[in-house]
PDB file of C-alpha atoms and ligand atoms in Angstrom:
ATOM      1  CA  UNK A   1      -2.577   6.474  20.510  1.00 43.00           C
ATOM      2  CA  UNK A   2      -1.173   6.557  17.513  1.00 47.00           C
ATOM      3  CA  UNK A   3       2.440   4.639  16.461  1.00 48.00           C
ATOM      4  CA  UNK A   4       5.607   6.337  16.201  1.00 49.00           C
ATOM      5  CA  UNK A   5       6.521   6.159  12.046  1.00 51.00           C
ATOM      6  CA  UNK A   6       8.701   3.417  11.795  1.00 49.00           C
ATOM      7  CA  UNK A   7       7.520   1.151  14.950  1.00 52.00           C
ATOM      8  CA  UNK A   8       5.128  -1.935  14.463  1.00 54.00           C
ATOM      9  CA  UNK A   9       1.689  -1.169  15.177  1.00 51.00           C
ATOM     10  CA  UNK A  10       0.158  -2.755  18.345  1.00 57.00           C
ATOM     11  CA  UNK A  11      -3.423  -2.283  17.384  1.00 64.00           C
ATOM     12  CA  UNK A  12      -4.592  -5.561  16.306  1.00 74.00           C
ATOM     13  CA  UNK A  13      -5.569  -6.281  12.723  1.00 86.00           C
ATOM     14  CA  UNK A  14      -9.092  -7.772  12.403  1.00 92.00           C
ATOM     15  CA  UNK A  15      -9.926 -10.874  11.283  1.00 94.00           C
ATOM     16  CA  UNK A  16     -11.037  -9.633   8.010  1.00 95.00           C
ATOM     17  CA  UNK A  17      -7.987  -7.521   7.671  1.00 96.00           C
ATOM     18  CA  UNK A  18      -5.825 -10.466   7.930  1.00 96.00           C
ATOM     19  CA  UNK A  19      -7.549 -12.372   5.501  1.00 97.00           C
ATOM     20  CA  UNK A  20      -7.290  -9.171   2.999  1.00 98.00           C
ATOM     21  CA  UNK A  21      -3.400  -8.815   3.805  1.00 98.00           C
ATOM     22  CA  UNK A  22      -2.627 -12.415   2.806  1.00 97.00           C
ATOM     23  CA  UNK A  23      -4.235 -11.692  -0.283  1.00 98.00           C
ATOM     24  CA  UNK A  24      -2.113  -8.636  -0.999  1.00 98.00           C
ATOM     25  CA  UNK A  25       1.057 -10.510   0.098  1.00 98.00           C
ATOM     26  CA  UNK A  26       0.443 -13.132  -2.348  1.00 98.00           C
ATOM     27  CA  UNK A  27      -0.325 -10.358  -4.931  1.00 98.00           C
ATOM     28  CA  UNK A  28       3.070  -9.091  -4.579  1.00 98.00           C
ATOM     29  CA  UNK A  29       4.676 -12.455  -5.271  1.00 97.00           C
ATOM     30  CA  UNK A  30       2.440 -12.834  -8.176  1.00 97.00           C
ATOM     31  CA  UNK A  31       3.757  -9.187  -9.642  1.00 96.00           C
ATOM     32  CA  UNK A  32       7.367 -10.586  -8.559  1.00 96.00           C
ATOM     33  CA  UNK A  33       7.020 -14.119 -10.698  1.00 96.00           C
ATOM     34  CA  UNK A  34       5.793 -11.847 -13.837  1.00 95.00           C
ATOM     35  CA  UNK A  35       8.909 -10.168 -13.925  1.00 95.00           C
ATOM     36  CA  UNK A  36       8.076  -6.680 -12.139  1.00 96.00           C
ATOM     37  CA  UNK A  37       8.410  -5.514  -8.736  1.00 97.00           C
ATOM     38  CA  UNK A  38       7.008  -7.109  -5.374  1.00 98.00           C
ATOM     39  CA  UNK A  39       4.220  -5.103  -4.764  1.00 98.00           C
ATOM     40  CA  UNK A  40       0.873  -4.879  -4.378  1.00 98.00           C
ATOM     41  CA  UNK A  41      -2.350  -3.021  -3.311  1.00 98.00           C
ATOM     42  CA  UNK A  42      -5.787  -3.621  -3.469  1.00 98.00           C
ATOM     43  CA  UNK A  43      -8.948  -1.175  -2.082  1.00 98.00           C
ATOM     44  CA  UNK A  44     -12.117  -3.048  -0.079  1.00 98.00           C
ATOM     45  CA  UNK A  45     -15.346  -1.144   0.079  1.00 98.00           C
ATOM     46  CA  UNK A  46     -17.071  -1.754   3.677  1.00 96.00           C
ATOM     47  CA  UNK A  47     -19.109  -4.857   2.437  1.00 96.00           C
ATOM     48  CA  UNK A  48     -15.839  -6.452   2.253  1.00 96.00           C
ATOM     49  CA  UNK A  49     -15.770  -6.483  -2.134  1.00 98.00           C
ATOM     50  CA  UNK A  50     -12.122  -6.033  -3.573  1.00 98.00           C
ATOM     51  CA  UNK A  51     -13.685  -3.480  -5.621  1.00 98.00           C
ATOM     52  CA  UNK A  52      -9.547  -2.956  -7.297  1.00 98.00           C
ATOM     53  CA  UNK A  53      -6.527  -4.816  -6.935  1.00 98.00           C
ATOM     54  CA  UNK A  54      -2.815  -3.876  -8.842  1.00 98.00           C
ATOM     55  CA  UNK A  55       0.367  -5.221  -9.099  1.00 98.00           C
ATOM     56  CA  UNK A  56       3.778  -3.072  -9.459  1.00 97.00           C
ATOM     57  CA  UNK A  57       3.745  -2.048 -13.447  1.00 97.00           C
ATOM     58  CA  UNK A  58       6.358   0.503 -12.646  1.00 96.00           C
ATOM     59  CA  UNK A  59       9.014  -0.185 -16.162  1.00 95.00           C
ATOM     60  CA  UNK A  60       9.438   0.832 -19.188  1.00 96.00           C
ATOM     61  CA  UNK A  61       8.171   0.496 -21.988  1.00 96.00           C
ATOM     62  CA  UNK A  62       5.381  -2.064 -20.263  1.00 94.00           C
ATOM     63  CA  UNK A  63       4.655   0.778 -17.627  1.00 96.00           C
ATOM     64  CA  UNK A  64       5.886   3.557 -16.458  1.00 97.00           C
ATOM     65  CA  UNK A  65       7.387   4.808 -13.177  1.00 97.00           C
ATOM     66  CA  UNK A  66       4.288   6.028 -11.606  1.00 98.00           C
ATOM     67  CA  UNK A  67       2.516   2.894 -12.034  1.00 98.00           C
ATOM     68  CA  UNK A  68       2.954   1.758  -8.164  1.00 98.00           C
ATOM     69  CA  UNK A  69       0.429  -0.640  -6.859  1.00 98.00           C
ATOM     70  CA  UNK A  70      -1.330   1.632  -4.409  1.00 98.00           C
ATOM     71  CA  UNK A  71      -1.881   4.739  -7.140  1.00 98.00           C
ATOM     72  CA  UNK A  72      -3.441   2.059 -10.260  1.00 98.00           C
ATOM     73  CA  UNK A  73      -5.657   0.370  -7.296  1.00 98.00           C
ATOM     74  CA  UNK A  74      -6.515   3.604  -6.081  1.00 98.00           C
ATOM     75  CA  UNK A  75      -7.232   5.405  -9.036  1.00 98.00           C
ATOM     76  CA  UNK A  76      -8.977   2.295 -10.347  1.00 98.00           C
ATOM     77  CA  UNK A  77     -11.950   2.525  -7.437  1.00 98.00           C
ATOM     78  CA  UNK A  78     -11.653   6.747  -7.409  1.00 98.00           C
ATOM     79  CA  UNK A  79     -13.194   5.917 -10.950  1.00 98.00           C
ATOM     80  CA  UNK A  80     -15.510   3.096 -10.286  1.00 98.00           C
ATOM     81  CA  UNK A  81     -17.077   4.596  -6.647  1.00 98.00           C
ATOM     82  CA  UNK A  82     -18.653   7.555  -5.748  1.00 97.00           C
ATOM     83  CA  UNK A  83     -16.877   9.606  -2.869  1.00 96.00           C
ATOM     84  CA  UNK A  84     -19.167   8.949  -0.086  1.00 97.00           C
ATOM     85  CA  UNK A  85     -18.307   4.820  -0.748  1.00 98.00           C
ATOM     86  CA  UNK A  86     -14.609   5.464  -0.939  1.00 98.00           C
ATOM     87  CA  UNK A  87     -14.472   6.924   2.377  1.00 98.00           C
ATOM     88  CA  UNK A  88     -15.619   3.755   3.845  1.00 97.00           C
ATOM     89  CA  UNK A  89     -13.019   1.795   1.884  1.00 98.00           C
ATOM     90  CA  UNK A  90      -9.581   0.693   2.870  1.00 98.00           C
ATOM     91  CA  UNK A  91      -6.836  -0.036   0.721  1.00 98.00           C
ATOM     92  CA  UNK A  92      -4.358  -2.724   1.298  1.00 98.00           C
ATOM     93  CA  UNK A  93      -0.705  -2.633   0.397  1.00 98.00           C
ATOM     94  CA  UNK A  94       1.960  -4.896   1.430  1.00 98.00           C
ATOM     95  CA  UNK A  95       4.421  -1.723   1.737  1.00 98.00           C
ATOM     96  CA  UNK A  96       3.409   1.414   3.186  1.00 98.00           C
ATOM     97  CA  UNK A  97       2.337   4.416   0.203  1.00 98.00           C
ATOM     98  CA  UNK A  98       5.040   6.595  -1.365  1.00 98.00           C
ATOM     99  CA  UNK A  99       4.261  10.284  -1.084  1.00 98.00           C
ATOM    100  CA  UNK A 100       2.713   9.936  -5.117  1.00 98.00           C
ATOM    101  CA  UNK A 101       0.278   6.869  -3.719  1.00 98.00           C
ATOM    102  CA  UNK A 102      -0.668   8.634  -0.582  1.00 98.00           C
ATOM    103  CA  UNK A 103      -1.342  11.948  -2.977  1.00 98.00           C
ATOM    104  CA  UNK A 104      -3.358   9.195  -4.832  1.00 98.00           C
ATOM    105  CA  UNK A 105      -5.563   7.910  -1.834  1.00 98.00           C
ATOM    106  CA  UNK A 106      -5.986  11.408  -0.440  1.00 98.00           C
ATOM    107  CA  UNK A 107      -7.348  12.487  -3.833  1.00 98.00           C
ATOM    108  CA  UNK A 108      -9.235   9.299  -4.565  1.00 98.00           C
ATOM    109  CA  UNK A 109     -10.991  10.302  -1.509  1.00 98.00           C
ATOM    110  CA  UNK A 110     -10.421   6.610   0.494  1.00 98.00           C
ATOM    111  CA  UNK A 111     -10.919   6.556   4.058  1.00 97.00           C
ATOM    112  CA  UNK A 112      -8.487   3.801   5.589  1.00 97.00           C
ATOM    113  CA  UNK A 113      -4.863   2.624   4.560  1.00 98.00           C
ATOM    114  CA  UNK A 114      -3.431  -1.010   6.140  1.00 98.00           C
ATOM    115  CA  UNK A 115      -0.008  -1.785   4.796  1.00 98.00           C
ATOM    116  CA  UNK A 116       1.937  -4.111   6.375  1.00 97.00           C
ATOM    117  CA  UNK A 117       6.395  -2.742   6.090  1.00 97.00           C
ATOM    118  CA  UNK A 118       6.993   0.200   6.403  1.00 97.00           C
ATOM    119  CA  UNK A 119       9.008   2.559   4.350  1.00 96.00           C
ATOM    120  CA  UNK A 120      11.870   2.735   6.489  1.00 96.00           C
ATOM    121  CA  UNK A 121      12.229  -0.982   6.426  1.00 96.00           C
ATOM    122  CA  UNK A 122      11.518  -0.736   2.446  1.00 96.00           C
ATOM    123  CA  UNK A 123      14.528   2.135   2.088  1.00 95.00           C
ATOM    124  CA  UNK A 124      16.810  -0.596   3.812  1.00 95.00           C
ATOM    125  CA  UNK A 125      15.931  -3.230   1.607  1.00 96.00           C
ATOM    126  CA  UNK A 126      16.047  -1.163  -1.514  1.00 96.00           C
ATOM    127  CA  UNK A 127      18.540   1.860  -0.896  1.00 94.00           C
ATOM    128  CA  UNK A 128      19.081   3.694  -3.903  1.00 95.00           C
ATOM    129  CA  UNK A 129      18.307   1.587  -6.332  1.00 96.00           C
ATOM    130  CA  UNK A 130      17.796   3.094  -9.824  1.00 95.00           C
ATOM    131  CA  UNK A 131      14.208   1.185 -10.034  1.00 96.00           C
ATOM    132  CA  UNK A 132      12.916   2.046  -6.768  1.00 95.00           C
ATOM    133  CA  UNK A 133      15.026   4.837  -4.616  1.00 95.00           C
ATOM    134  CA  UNK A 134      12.775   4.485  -2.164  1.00 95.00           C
ATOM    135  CA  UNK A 135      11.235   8.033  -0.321  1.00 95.00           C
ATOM    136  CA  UNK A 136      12.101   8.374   3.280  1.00 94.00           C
ATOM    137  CA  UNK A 137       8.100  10.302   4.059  1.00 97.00           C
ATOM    138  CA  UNK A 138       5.775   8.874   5.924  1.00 97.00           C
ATOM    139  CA  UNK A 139       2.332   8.585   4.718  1.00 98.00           C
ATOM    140  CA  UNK A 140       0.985  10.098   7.648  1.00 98.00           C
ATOM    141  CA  UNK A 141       2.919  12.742   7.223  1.00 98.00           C
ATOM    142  CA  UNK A 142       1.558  13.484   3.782  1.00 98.00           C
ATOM    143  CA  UNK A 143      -2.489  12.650   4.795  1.00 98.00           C
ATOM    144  CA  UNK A 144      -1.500  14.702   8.126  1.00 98.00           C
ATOM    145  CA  UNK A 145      -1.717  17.655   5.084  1.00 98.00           C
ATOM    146  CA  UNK A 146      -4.923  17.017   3.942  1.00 97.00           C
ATOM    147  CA  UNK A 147      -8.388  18.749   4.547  1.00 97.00           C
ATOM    148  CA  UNK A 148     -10.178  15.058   5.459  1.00 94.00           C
ATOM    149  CA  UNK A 149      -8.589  12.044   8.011  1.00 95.00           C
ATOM    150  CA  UNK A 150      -7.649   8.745   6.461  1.00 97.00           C
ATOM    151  CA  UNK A 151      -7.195   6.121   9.109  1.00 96.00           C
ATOM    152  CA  UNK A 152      -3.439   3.932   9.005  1.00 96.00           C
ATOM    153  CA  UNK A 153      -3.092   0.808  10.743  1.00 96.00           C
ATOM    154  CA  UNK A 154       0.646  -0.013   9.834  1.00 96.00           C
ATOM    155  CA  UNK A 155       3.355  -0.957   9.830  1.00 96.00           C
ATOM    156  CA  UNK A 156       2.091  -4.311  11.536  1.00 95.00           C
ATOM    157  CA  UNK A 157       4.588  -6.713  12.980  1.00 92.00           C
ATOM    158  CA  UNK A 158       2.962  -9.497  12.747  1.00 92.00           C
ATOM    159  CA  UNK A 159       3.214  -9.349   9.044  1.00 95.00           C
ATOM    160  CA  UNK A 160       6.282  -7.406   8.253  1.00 94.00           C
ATOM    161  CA  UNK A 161       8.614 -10.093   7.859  1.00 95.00           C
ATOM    162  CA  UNK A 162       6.517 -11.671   5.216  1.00 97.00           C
ATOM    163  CA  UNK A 163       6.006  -8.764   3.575  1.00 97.00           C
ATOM    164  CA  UNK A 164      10.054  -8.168   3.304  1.00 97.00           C
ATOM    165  CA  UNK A 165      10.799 -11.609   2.243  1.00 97.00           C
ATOM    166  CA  UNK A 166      10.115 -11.020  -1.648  1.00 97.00           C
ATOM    167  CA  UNK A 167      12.316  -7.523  -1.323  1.00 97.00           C
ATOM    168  CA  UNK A 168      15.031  -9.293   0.367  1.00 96.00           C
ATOM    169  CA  UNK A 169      18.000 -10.118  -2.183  1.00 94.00           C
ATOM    170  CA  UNK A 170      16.032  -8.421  -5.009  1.00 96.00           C
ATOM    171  CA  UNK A 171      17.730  -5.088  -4.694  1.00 96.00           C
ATOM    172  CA  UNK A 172      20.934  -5.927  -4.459  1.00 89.00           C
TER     173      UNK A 172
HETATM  174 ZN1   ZN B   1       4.042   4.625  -4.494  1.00 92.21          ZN
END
């Protein structure tokens, strides 16, 4: 059965996901101690390799506003893997994918997404803040679009609360 948008997961993460999401958690604290914004993705390939990883780079004149985590890590293994690997690969992300990084995965051609907060809880944290006016679109809405499936596991409830801590206070 699939979630309702918006309500922790229940299926469980594996160990190996777990092991990848504390990665990507850390990640994000590392892009927040470097002065940009908590996020963070990275894309596995089905040996288990990080085969990408990104932080936020999403200011000027650094970066640029489309430089989210989950579009550079995606668009880094679209260009290092052929399509029949990036099916098999999941990306990671500590927040669930904007419409732009969903586009990014769905073109990229990867075949699993784990994030751990989703948007909703994101848009709370962040409102409408000049830097990050957070969408209010499901990524499964977007890949629900698509010609190919892309497997979610998120939000997951476990992990949400550490994935909010970095956002909470920086947005206000
Ligand atoms: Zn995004």
């Amino acid at each position: 059965m699939t979630p309702h948008h918006g309500s922790p997961s229940i299926i469980p993460l594996t160990a190996e996901d777990r092991r990848h999401m504390q990665y990507v958690l850390a990640l994000a604290i590392r892009a927040k101690d470097v002065g940009r914004h908590p996020f963070a993705a990275i894309v596995v390939d089905q040996h288990g390799r990080i085969m990408a990883e990104a932080g936020n780079n999403s200011m000027p004149p650094e970066g640029d506003p489309t430089q989210h985590a989950e579009r550079l890590a995606a668009a880094e293994a679209g260009r290092r893997l052929l399509p029949e690997a990036l099916a098999r690969c999941t990306l990671y992300t500590n927040a669930e994918p904007c419409a732009m990084c969903a586009g990014a995965i769905y073109w990229c051609s990867i075949g699993r997404v784990v994030y751990a907060m989703a948007e909703q809880r994101l848009l709370q944290l962040t409102g409408n803040h000049p830097e990050n006016p957070t969408l209010s679109l499901p990524c499964r809405e977007v890949f629900a679009r698509g010609q190919r499936p892309i497997e979610v596991l998120g939000p997951i409830a476990e992990l949400e609360q550490e994935a909010a801590a970095p956002h909470i206070g920086f947005w206000s």
